[in-house]
Amino acid sequence: MSEIAISITLLVVLFALLGGGVWVGLTLAGVAWFGMEVLTGRPAGDAMAMTIWGSASSWTLTALPLFVWMGEILYRTNLSENMFRGLAPWVNALPGRLLHTNVIGCTIFASVSGSSAATCATVGKMNIPELRKRGYPDAQIIGSLGGPATLGLLIPPSIILIVYGVAAEVSISKLFMAGVLPGLMLAVLFSGWIMAWALLNPNKVPKADANISFKQKVYETRHLIPVVLLIASVVASIYSGIATATEAAAVGVAGALVLSASQKALTWKSFRDSLLGATRLYCMIALILAGAAFMTLSMGYIGLPRQLATYVGSLNLSPAMLIVVLGIFYILIGCFLDGISTIVLTMAVVLPIIKTAGIDPLWFGIFLVITVETAQITPPVGFNLFVLQSMTGKEITYIAKVCAPYFFLMVLALVLLWFAPGIVTWLPSHM
């Protein structure tokens, strides 16, 4: 069979299983089993057992459940309330005023949760009622929360960067460092848009809160000290080489437990709920990764990645054109699949293509995560849209509309990264 016929056959099986409601991880394993049994002469049984066991017992993946657990612990503290109290006095003078607490709060919480949905839910629980009470327009409250919450996928410790690092065999520590500057760049772009909107619509911005002295501002900032110290301990231990990503994750969990205890939020119930929540989420991700590992092996036996890489190479696309095509492809597929599924479904095919084109897998990882970020705020399957709908009661179409400017800002960020790749590579090169 030609590579086109093989691709169509496997896609039909894939969508038939997904359409039937089969879990993503089991779907991937099923497609892989079908490919090996039908399209190759290799028995699938022992290969599936060995591959899934190897994937599940990977030491590199140990960082993933630990970072998930850290986020679950902090989700059950009053972290978001403290962030608002610490940030609000400093942003009153900026155009857009307290709307910036959404961007800064999401940037900070992204550094300790690793999850876009958790970032959106946690910051939204505190900020939406507070901003509504002060008279800010719903459209700007929701948009400035939905877009920046996607930073949970990019700023370390990012769950999806760990998944990409395992799938692409790229250093997770370097990926974490590579995500820092692009994440901060996106945060600046988001705040810049809020300022531009506020300057164009001054009558829609409520009056500033009462001015307080510099000394009082500094005093209120004390609420940010614990979480800033936690972020610094995790990032600094990786950057300095003192700890691997897995060891830094353990540091993060220990710090989160101490922080939770210091806020008197650490009870047996919260400890148990955080552990069970992390276990449920990790088991879902681990099943997807196990299925993806088997699918990668199956694709290797079929020879599809090699054939597709050769075919794309024969098209003589420039690296820039290839990136444009892949960017559009990932944005479209992200409208229907979550980020982790998107990456593990496509890595076996896409990785050989980008390597053949001479594109750095480290840079491509950040590019890929930003394109996946856009999927969090694009219908019909945008997880941040669902989270915001549950918190605000608004229609999905309305939420997608008010988040649209942040989608275009992320596309702008991709263009900037292409013309200035050092934004991604500079920090990892100095580790």
Tab-separated table of C-alpha atoms in Angstrom:
chain	number	residue	atom	x	y	z
A	1	MET	CA	0.000	0.000	0.000
A	2	SER	CA	1.115	3.574	-0.644
A	3	GLU	CA	1.692	5.924	2.265
A	4	ILE	CA	-1.501	7.809	1.338
A	5	ALA	CA	-3.593	4.623	1.420
A	6	ILE	CA	-2.006	3.568	4.722
A	7	SER	CA	-2.614	7.011	6.224
A	8	ILE	CA	-6.271	7.028	5.148
A	9	THR	CA	-6.815	3.499	6.502
A	10	LEU	CA	-5.304	4.348	9.887
A	11	LEU	CA	-7.229	7.655	10.082
A	12	VAL	CA	-10.508	5.830	9.393
A	13	VAL	CA	-9.762	3.388	12.238
A	14	LEU	CA	-8.689	6.273	14.517
A	15	PHE	CA	-11.818	8.370	13.995
A	16	ALA	CA	-14.084	5.307	14.122
A	17	LEU	CA	-12.735	4.472	17.594
A	18	LEU	CA	-12.794	8.097	18.818
A	19	GLY	CA	-16.299	8.556	17.410
A	20	GLY	CA	-17.378	5.421	19.266
A	21	GLY	CA	-16.398	7.002	22.575
A	22	VAL	CA	-13.267	4.904	23.176
A	23	TRP	CA	-10.713	6.599	25.450
A	24	VAL	CA	-7.855	8.326	23.614
A	25	GLY	CA	-5.153	6.082	25.123
A	26	LEU	CA	-7.001	2.900	24.192
A	27	THR	CA	-7.740	4.327	20.730
A	28	LEU	CA	-4.036	4.903	20.097
A	29	ALA	CA	-3.197	1.368	21.210
A	30	GLY	CA	-6.015	-0.013	19.054
A	31	VAL	CA	-4.832	1.816	15.929
A	32	ALA	CA	-1.272	0.629	16.601
A	33	TRP	CA	-2.431	-2.970	17.053
A	34	PHE	CA	-4.471	-2.796	13.832
A	35	GLY	CA	-1.491	-1.370	11.940
A	36	MET	CA	0.914	-4.065	13.101
A	37	GLU	CA	-1.484	-6.990	12.617
A	38	VAL	CA	-2.884	-5.935	9.243
A	39	LEU	CA	-0.096	-3.948	7.593
A	40	THR	CA	3.034	-5.780	8.836
A	41	GLY	CA	4.070	-9.357	9.509
A	42	ARG	CA	5.111	-8.591	13.101
A	43	PRO	CA	2.907	-10.102	15.881
A	44	ALA	CA	1.477	-7.247	17.929
A	45	GLY	CA	0.930	-8.948	21.319
A	46	ASP	CA	4.431	-9.109	22.827
A	47	ALA	CA	5.443	-5.808	21.187
A	48	MET	CA	2.457	-4.069	22.813
A	49	ALA	CA	3.209	-5.540	26.252
A	50	MET	CA	6.905	-4.591	26.134
A	51	THR	CA	6.274	-1.071	24.797
A	52	ILE	CA	3.521	-0.196	27.250
A	53	TRP	CA	5.558	-1.507	30.185
A	54	GLY	CA	8.601	0.464	29.026
A	55	SER	CA	6.540	3.622	28.698
A	56	ALA	CA	4.836	3.220	32.079
A	57	SER	CA	8.107	2.530	33.930
A	58	SER	CA	10.037	5.483	32.426
A	59	TRP	CA	11.995	7.358	35.118
A	60	THR	CA	11.768	10.567	33.087
A	61	LEU	CA	7.991	10.545	33.492
A	62	THR	CA	8.276	10.612	37.290
A	63	ALA	CA	8.359	14.407	37.151
A	64	LEU	CA	4.886	14.471	35.640
A	65	PRO	CA	2.764	13.112	38.542
A	66	LEU	CA	4.835	15.147	41.017
A	67	PHE	CA	4.188	18.447	39.226
A	68	VAL	CA	0.515	17.514	38.829
A	69	TRP	CA	0.339	16.827	42.565
A	70	MET	CA	2.035	20.131	43.363
A	71	GLY	CA	-0.612	21.950	41.346
A	72	GLU	CA	-3.414	20.026	43.072
A	73	ILE	CA	-2.049	20.918	46.523
A	74	LEU	CA	-1.824	24.630	45.681
A	75	TYR	CA	-5.258	24.553	44.050
A	76	ARG	CA	-6.681	23.876	47.512
A	77	THR	CA	-4.953	26.827	49.221
A	78	ASN	CA	-5.939	30.518	49.242
A	79	LEU	CA	-3.098	31.241	46.804
A	80	SER	CA	-5.276	33.088	44.269
A	81	GLU	CA	-6.744	35.378	46.962
A	82	ASN	CA	-3.253	36.257	48.166
A	83	MET	CA	-2.109	36.948	44.609
A	84	PHE	CA	-4.945	39.438	44.053
A	85	ARG	CA	-4.207	41.254	47.311
A	86	GLY	CA	-0.509	41.430	46.518
A	87	LEU	CA	-0.842	42.514	42.873
A	88	ALA	CA	-3.797	44.913	42.876
A	89	PRO	CA	-2.018	47.950	44.435
A	90	TRP	CA	0.735	47.847	41.792
A	91	VAL	CA	-1.436	47.773	38.653
A	92	ASN	CA	-3.895	50.555	39.552
A	93	ALA	CA	-1.791	53.118	37.696
A	94	LEU	CA	-1.623	51.108	34.430
A	95	PRO	CA	-4.166	51.554	31.616
A	96	GLY	CA	-6.645	48.725	32.176
A	97	ARG	CA	-5.899	48.727	35.896
A	98	LEU	CA	-7.020	45.583	37.704
A	99	LEU	CA	-7.486	43.590	34.474
A	100	HIS	CA	-3.710	43.115	34.595
A	101	THR	CA	-4.139	40.997	37.727
A	102	ASN	CA	-5.556	38.305	35.428
A	103	VAL	CA	-2.407	38.290	33.277
A	104	ILE	CA	0.076	38.496	36.154
A	105	GLY	CA	-1.919	36.065	38.299
A	106	CYS	CA	-2.072	33.516	35.465
A	107	THR	CA	1.652	33.943	34.801
A	108	ILE	CA	2.468	33.309	38.457
A	109	PHE	CA	0.076	30.413	38.926
A	110	ALA	CA	1.193	28.852	35.633
A	111	SER	CA	4.620	28.584	37.222
A	112	VAL	CA	3.323	26.335	39.965
A	113	SER	CA	0.445	24.427	38.378
A	114	GLY	CA	1.660	23.336	34.922
A	115	SER	CA	-1.954	23.114	33.768
A	116	SER	CA	-3.937	25.608	31.698
A	117	ALA	CA	-7.344	24.531	33.038
A	118	ALA	CA	-6.139	24.639	36.664
A	119	THR	CA	-4.658	28.111	36.089
A	120	CYS	CA	-7.909	29.351	34.543
A	121	ALA	CA	-10.100	27.901	37.287
A	122	THR	CA	-7.954	28.977	40.222
A	123	VAL	CA	-7.305	32.572	39.140
A	124	GLY	CA	-10.852	32.921	37.828
A	125	LYS	CA	-12.440	31.858	41.125
A	126	MET	CA	-10.885	34.858	42.844
A	127	ASN	CA	-10.613	37.486	40.113
A	128	ILE	CA	-13.969	37.210	38.304
A	129	PRO	CA	-16.126	38.134	41.353
A	130	GLU	CA	-13.692	40.874	42.414
A	131	LEU	CA	-13.489	42.477	38.963
A	132	ARG	CA	-17.252	42.248	38.404
A	133	LYS	CA	-17.833	43.887	41.785
A	134	ARG	CA	-15.637	46.801	40.690
A	135	GLY	CA	-17.556	47.265	37.416
A	136	TYR	CA	-15.147	45.938	34.778
A	137	PRO	CA	-16.810	44.769	31.505
A	138	ASP	CA	-17.498	41.027	31.344
A	139	ALA	CA	-15.933	40.768	27.882
A	140	GLN	CA	-12.581	42.055	29.124
A	141	ILE	CA	-12.686	40.076	32.381
A	142	ILE	CA	-13.297	36.805	30.512
A	143	GLY	CA	-10.918	37.510	27.615
A	144	SER	CA	-8.059	38.633	29.844
A	145	LEU	CA	-8.458	35.420	31.845
A	146	GLY	CA	-9.007	32.874	29.048
A	147	GLY	CA	-6.020	33.947	26.945
A	148	PRO	CA	-3.370	34.325	29.681
A	149	ALA	CA	-4.491	31.084	31.393
A	150	THR	CA	-2.994	29.205	28.429
A	151	LEU	CA	0.433	30.124	29.841
A	152	GLY	CA	-0.024	27.116	32.127
A	153	LEU	CA	1.042	25.007	29.145
A	154	LEU	CA	4.240	26.941	28.468
A	155	ILE	CA	5.788	28.368	31.620
A	156	PRO	CA	7.610	25.641	33.599
A	157	PRO	CA	6.754	23.300	35.162
A	158	SER	CA	4.562	22.526	32.146
A	159	ILE	CA	2.923	19.093	31.961
A	160	ILE	CA	2.736	19.240	28.182
A	161	LEU	CA	6.456	20.080	27.865
A	162	ILE	CA	7.235	16.918	29.831
A	163	VAL	CA	5.042	14.929	27.438
A	164	TYR	CA	6.787	16.470	24.416
A	165	GLY	CA	10.230	15.907	25.940
A	166	VAL	CA	9.482	12.208	26.467
A	167	ALA	CA	7.949	11.786	22.996
A	168	ALA	CA	10.706	13.684	21.169
A	169	GLU	CA	13.593	12.580	23.438
A	170	VAL	CA	14.529	16.186	24.228
A	171	SER	CA	15.935	17.266	27.618
A	172	ILE	CA	12.997	18.241	29.831
A	173	SER	CA	15.176	20.610	31.874
A	174	LYS	CA	16.178	22.467	28.694
A	175	LEU	CA	12.567	22.548	27.515
A	176	PHE	CA	11.555	24.093	30.836
A	177	MET	CA	14.158	26.813	30.469
A	178	ALA	CA	13.240	27.333	26.804
A	179	GLY	CA	9.643	28.080	27.814
A	180	VAL	CA	10.482	30.884	30.277
A	181	LEU	CA	11.232	33.792	27.913
A	182	PRO	CA	8.484	32.986	25.364
A	183	GLY	CA	6.031	32.714	28.276
A	184	LEU	CA	7.063	36.123	29.622
A	185	MET	CA	6.915	37.560	26.079
A	186	LEU	CA	3.328	36.343	25.724
A	187	ALA	CA	2.419	37.835	29.105
A	188	VAL	CA	3.804	41.215	27.940
A	189	LEU	CA	1.830	40.974	24.681
A	190	PHE	CA	-1.365	40.195	26.620
A	191	SER	CA	-0.855	43.136	28.993
A	192	GLY	CA	-0.009	45.364	26.025
A	193	TRP	CA	-3.343	44.498	24.409
A	194	ILE	CA	-5.210	45.336	27.640
A	195	MET	CA	-3.443	48.720	27.782
A	196	ALA	CA	-4.290	49.423	24.131
A	197	TRP	CA	-7.962	48.537	24.716
A	198	ALA	CA	-8.096	50.718	27.852
A	199	LEU	CA	-6.586	53.719	26.047
A	200	LEU	CA	-9.121	53.318	23.211
A	201	ASN	CA	-12.064	52.838	25.617
A	202	PRO	CA	-11.305	55.017	28.665
A	203	ASN	CA	-14.991	55.342	29.559
A	204	LYS	CA	-15.283	51.546	30.060
A	205	VAL	CA	-12.518	51.356	32.661
A	206	PRO	CA	-13.721	51.876	36.255
A	207	LYS	CA	-12.006	54.425	38.437
A	208	ALA	CA	-8.883	53.341	40.277
A	209	ASP	CA	-9.065	52.162	43.868
A	210	ALA	CA	-7.980	54.607	46.514
A	211	ASN	CA	-4.295	55.453	46.268
A	212	ILE	CA	-2.109	53.993	48.966
A	213	SER	CA	1.454	54.869	49.898
A	214	PHE	CA	4.493	53.046	48.540
A	215	LYS	CA	5.105	51.590	51.986
A	216	GLN	CA	1.587	50.121	52.045
A	217	LYS	CA	2.088	48.661	48.544
A	218	VAL	CA	5.262	46.938	49.675
A	219	TYR	CA	3.441	45.659	52.759
A	220	GLU	CA	0.645	44.152	50.631
A	221	THR	CA	3.276	42.466	48.438
A	222	ARG	CA	4.131	40.186	51.375
A	223	HIS	CA	1.263	37.962	50.191
A	224	LEU	CA	3.293	37.078	47.091
A	225	ILE	CA	6.475	36.064	48.901
A	226	PRO	CA	5.613	32.370	49.566
A	227	VAL	CA	4.616	31.545	45.987
A	228	VAL	CA	7.533	33.525	44.497
A	229	LEU	CA	9.943	31.594	46.731
A	230	LEU	CA	8.360	28.308	45.627
A	231	ILE	CA	8.695	29.205	41.922
A	232	ALA	CA	12.270	30.379	42.437
A	233	SER	CA	13.265	27.174	44.239
A	234	VAL	CA	11.914	24.972	41.434
A	235	VAL	CA	13.274	26.982	38.490
A	236	ALA	CA	16.617	27.817	40.111
A	237	SER	CA	17.303	24.185	41.052
A	238	ILE	CA	16.853	23.168	37.386
A	239	TYR	CA	18.707	26.140	35.853
A	240	SER	CA	21.716	25.819	38.165
A	241	GLY	CA	22.043	22.092	37.486
A	242	ILE	CA	21.598	21.220	41.160
A	243	ALA	CA	18.512	19.125	40.392
A	244	THR	CA	17.006	17.309	37.436
A	245	ALA	CA	13.411	18.049	36.429
A	246	THR	CA	12.253	15.064	38.500
A	247	GLU	CA	14.180	16.175	41.594
A	248	ALA	CA	12.911	19.738	41.149
A	249	ALA	CA	9.368	18.343	41.033
A	250	ALA	CA	9.977	16.717	44.420
A	251	VAL	CA	11.227	20.075	45.725
A	252	GLY	CA	8.049	21.676	44.386
A	253	VAL	CA	5.776	19.144	46.131
A	254	ALA	CA	7.610	19.598	49.426
A	255	GLY	CA	7.381	23.380	49.071
A	256	ALA	CA	3.681	23.192	48.201
A	257	LEU	CA	2.989	21.088	51.304
A	258	VAL	CA	4.883	23.563	53.487
A	259	LEU	CA	3.034	26.504	51.880
A	260	SER	CA	-0.318	24.773	52.334
A	261	ALA	CA	0.488	23.990	55.981
A	262	SER	CA	1.586	27.572	56.649
A	263	GLN	CA	-1.805	28.797	55.366
A	264	LYS	CA	-3.580	26.232	57.578
A	265	ALA	CA	-5.067	24.702	54.407
A	266	LEU	CA	-3.322	21.341	54.841
A	267	THR	CA	-5.810	18.953	56.370
A	268	TRP	CA	-6.208	15.209	55.944
A	269	LYS	CA	-9.132	15.865	53.570
A	270	SER	CA	-7.216	18.355	51.381
A	271	PHE	CA	-4.142	16.079	51.351
A	272	ARG	CA	-6.249	13.076	50.304
A	273	ASP	CA	-8.207	15.063	47.696
A	274	SER	CA	-5.031	16.487	46.159
A	275	LEU	CA	-3.441	13.028	45.991
A	276	LEU	CA	-6.531	11.438	44.431
A	277	GLY	CA	-6.944	14.344	41.994
A	278	ALA	CA	-3.321	14.053	40.874
A	279	THR	CA	-3.628	10.269	40.560
A	280	ARG	CA	-6.729	10.499	38.369
A	281	LEU	CA	-5.176	13.100	36.069
A	282	TYR	CA	-1.852	11.296	35.784
A	283	CYS	CA	-3.491	7.935	35.072
A	284	MET	CA	-5.343	9.530	32.165
A	285	ILE	CA	-2.133	11.054	30.799
A	286	ALA	CA	-0.120	7.850	31.380
A	287	LEU	CA	-2.677	5.799	29.428
A	288	ILE	CA	-2.439	8.233	26.515
A	289	LEU	CA	1.370	8.113	26.597
A	290	ALA	CA	1.411	4.300	26.746
A	291	GLY	CA	-0.887	4.095	23.727
A	292	ALA	CA	1.228	6.681	21.923
A	293	ALA	CA	4.442	4.737	22.603
A	294	PHE	CA	2.912	1.602	21.070
A	295	MET	CA	1.631	3.634	18.134
A	296	THR	CA	5.111	5.066	17.557
A	297	LEU	CA	6.541	1.523	17.453
A	298	SER	CA	3.783	0.397	15.086
A	299	MET	CA	4.382	3.367	12.757
A	300	GLY	CA	8.071	2.464	12.720
A	301	TYR	CA	7.324	-1.102	11.598
A	302	ILE	CA	4.899	0.149	8.955
A	303	GLY	CA	7.491	2.690	7.802
A	304	LEU	CA	4.946	5.505	7.563
A	305	PRO	CA	7.015	8.284	9.234
A	306	ARG	CA	9.969	7.576	6.971
A	307	GLN	CA	7.767	7.494	3.851
A	308	LEU	CA	5.967	10.723	4.801
A	309	ALA	CA	9.253	12.439	5.652
A	310	THR	CA	10.607	11.419	2.244
A	311	TYR	CA	7.411	12.652	0.563
A	312	VAL	CA	7.483	16.023	2.338
A	313	GLY	CA	11.190	16.301	1.506
A	314	SER	CA	10.397	15.743	-2.173
A	315	LEU	CA	8.034	18.756	-2.067
A	316	ASN	CA	11.118	20.947	-1.461
A	317	LEU	CA	9.288	23.124	1.080
A	318	SER	CA	11.480	25.703	2.747
A	319	PRO	CA	11.739	25.389	6.552
A	320	ALA	CA	9.611	28.538	6.876
A	321	MET	CA	6.880	27.145	4.621
A	322	LEU	CA	6.979	23.820	6.474
A	323	ILE	CA	6.486	25.630	9.799
A	324	VAL	CA	3.532	27.580	8.365
A	325	VAL	CA	1.908	24.344	7.130
A	326	LEU	CA	2.508	22.583	10.468
A	327	GLY	CA	1.231	25.618	12.395
A	328	ILE	CA	-2.052	25.648	10.460
A	329	PHE	CA	-2.334	21.869	10.819
A	330	TYR	CA	-1.883	21.962	14.614
A	331	ILE	CA	-4.284	24.882	15.071
A	332	LEU	CA	-6.958	23.014	13.080
A	333	ILE	CA	-6.454	19.658	14.823
A	334	GLY	CA	-6.399	21.479	18.160
A	335	CYS	CA	-10.015	22.531	17.565
A	336	PHE	CA	-11.007	18.899	18.133
A	337	LEU	CA	-8.344	17.313	20.384
A	338	ASP	CA	-6.698	18.288	23.660
A	339	GLY	CA	-3.017	19.284	23.648
A	340	ILE	CA	-1.496	16.073	25.010
A	341	SER	CA	-3.447	13.912	22.565
A	342	THR	CA	-2.461	16.212	19.695
A	343	ILE	CA	1.235	15.880	20.463
A	344	VAL	CA	1.366	12.142	21.064
A	345	LEU	CA	-0.798	11.422	18.012
A	346	THR	CA	1.500	13.287	15.632
A	347	MET	CA	5.036	13.055	17.021
A	348	ALA	CA	5.877	9.752	15.306
A	349	VAL	CA	5.204	11.341	11.913
A	350	VAL	CA	6.165	14.991	12.437
A	351	LEU	CA	9.477	14.554	14.271
A	352	PRO	CA	11.335	12.887	11.358
A	353	ILE	CA	10.017	15.623	9.041
A	354	ILE	CA	11.304	18.537	11.137
A	355	LYS	CA	14.638	16.823	11.702
A	356	THR	CA	14.998	16.282	7.954
A	357	ALA	CA	14.273	19.995	7.433
A	358	GLY	CA	17.011	20.918	9.935
A	359	ILE	CA	14.650	22.469	12.512
A	360	ASP	CA	15.850	22.323	16.126
A	361	PRO	CA	13.529	19.946	18.102
A	362	LEU	CA	13.988	22.183	21.191
A	363	TRP	CA	12.729	25.253	19.316
A	364	PHE	CA	9.978	23.212	17.665
A	365	GLY	CA	8.772	22.028	21.078
A	366	ILE	CA	8.049	25.612	22.173
A	367	PHE	CA	6.497	26.425	18.791
A	368	LEU	CA	4.295	23.341	19.114
A	369	VAL	CA	3.171	24.144	22.658
A	370	ILE	CA	2.136	27.698	21.668
A	371	THR	CA	0.084	26.363	18.753
A	372	VAL	CA	-1.492	23.887	21.164
A	373	GLU	CA	-2.179	26.810	23.545
A	374	THR	CA	-4.371	28.401	20.881
A	375	ALA	CA	-6.526	25.255	20.959
A	376	GLN	CA	-7.438	26.022	24.583
A	377	ILE	CA	-9.515	29.019	23.454
A	378	THR	CA	-10.834	27.803	20.074
A	379	PRO	CA	-14.197	26.038	19.781
A	380	PRO	CA	-15.595	23.426	19.721
A	381	VAL	CA	-13.139	21.657	22.093
A	382	GLY	CA	-11.391	24.441	24.021
A	383	PHE	CA	-10.843	23.450	27.648
A	384	ASN	CA	-10.443	27.025	28.896
A	385	LEU	CA	-13.744	27.902	27.184
A	386	PHE	CA	-15.501	25.147	29.149
A	387	VAL	CA	-13.927	26.266	32.432
A	388	LEU	CA	-14.956	29.889	31.802
A	389	GLN	CA	-18.463	28.842	30.792
A	390	SER	CA	-18.940	27.000	34.084
A	391	MET	CA	-17.732	30.038	36.063
A	392	THR	CA	-19.535	32.807	34.142
A	393	GLY	CA	-22.637	31.150	32.667
A	394	LYS	CA	-21.901	32.694	29.250
A	395	GLU	CA	-22.266	30.920	25.888
A	396	ILE	CA	-19.209	29.191	24.406
A	397	THR	CA	-19.466	31.320	21.250
A	398	TYR	CA	-19.415	34.523	23.313
A	399	ILE	CA	-16.398	33.385	25.318
A	400	ALA	CA	-14.534	32.346	22.150
A	401	LYS	CA	-15.270	35.764	20.629
A	402	VAL	CA	-13.877	37.754	23.570
A	403	CYS	CA	-10.802	35.486	23.702
A	404	ALA	CA	-10.130	35.924	19.950
A	405	PRO	CA	-7.644	38.852	20.325
A	406	TYR	CA	-5.461	36.635	22.525
A	407	PHE	CA	-5.512	33.933	19.841
A	408	PHE	CA	-4.083	36.412	17.320
A	409	LEU	CA	-1.482	37.574	19.853
A	410	MET	CA	-0.278	33.962	20.150
A	411	VAL	CA	-0.033	33.746	16.349
A	412	LEU	CA	2.033	36.957	16.463
A	413	ALA	CA	4.267	35.333	19.099
A	414	LEU	CA	4.895	32.376	16.735
A	415	VAL	CA	6.012	34.798	14.017
A	416	LEU	CA	8.354	36.557	16.469
A	417	LEU	CA	9.866	33.227	17.533
A	418	TRP	CA	10.596	32.318	13.905
A	419	PHE	CA	12.466	35.565	13.266
A	420	ALA	CA	14.114	35.592	16.717
A	421	PRO	CA	14.751	31.939	17.686
A	422	GLY	CA	17.142	33.102	20.398
A	423	ILE	CA	14.082	33.888	22.546
A	424	VAL	CA	13.754	30.104	22.879
A	425	THR	CA	17.368	28.934	22.768
A	426	TRP	CA	19.247	31.611	24.736
A	427	LEU	CA	18.341	30.495	28.273
A	428	PRO	CA	18.904	26.722	27.706
A	429	SER	CA	22.280	27.460	26.106
A	430	HIS	CA	23.413	29.166	29.332
A	431	MET	CA	22.360	26.385	31.701
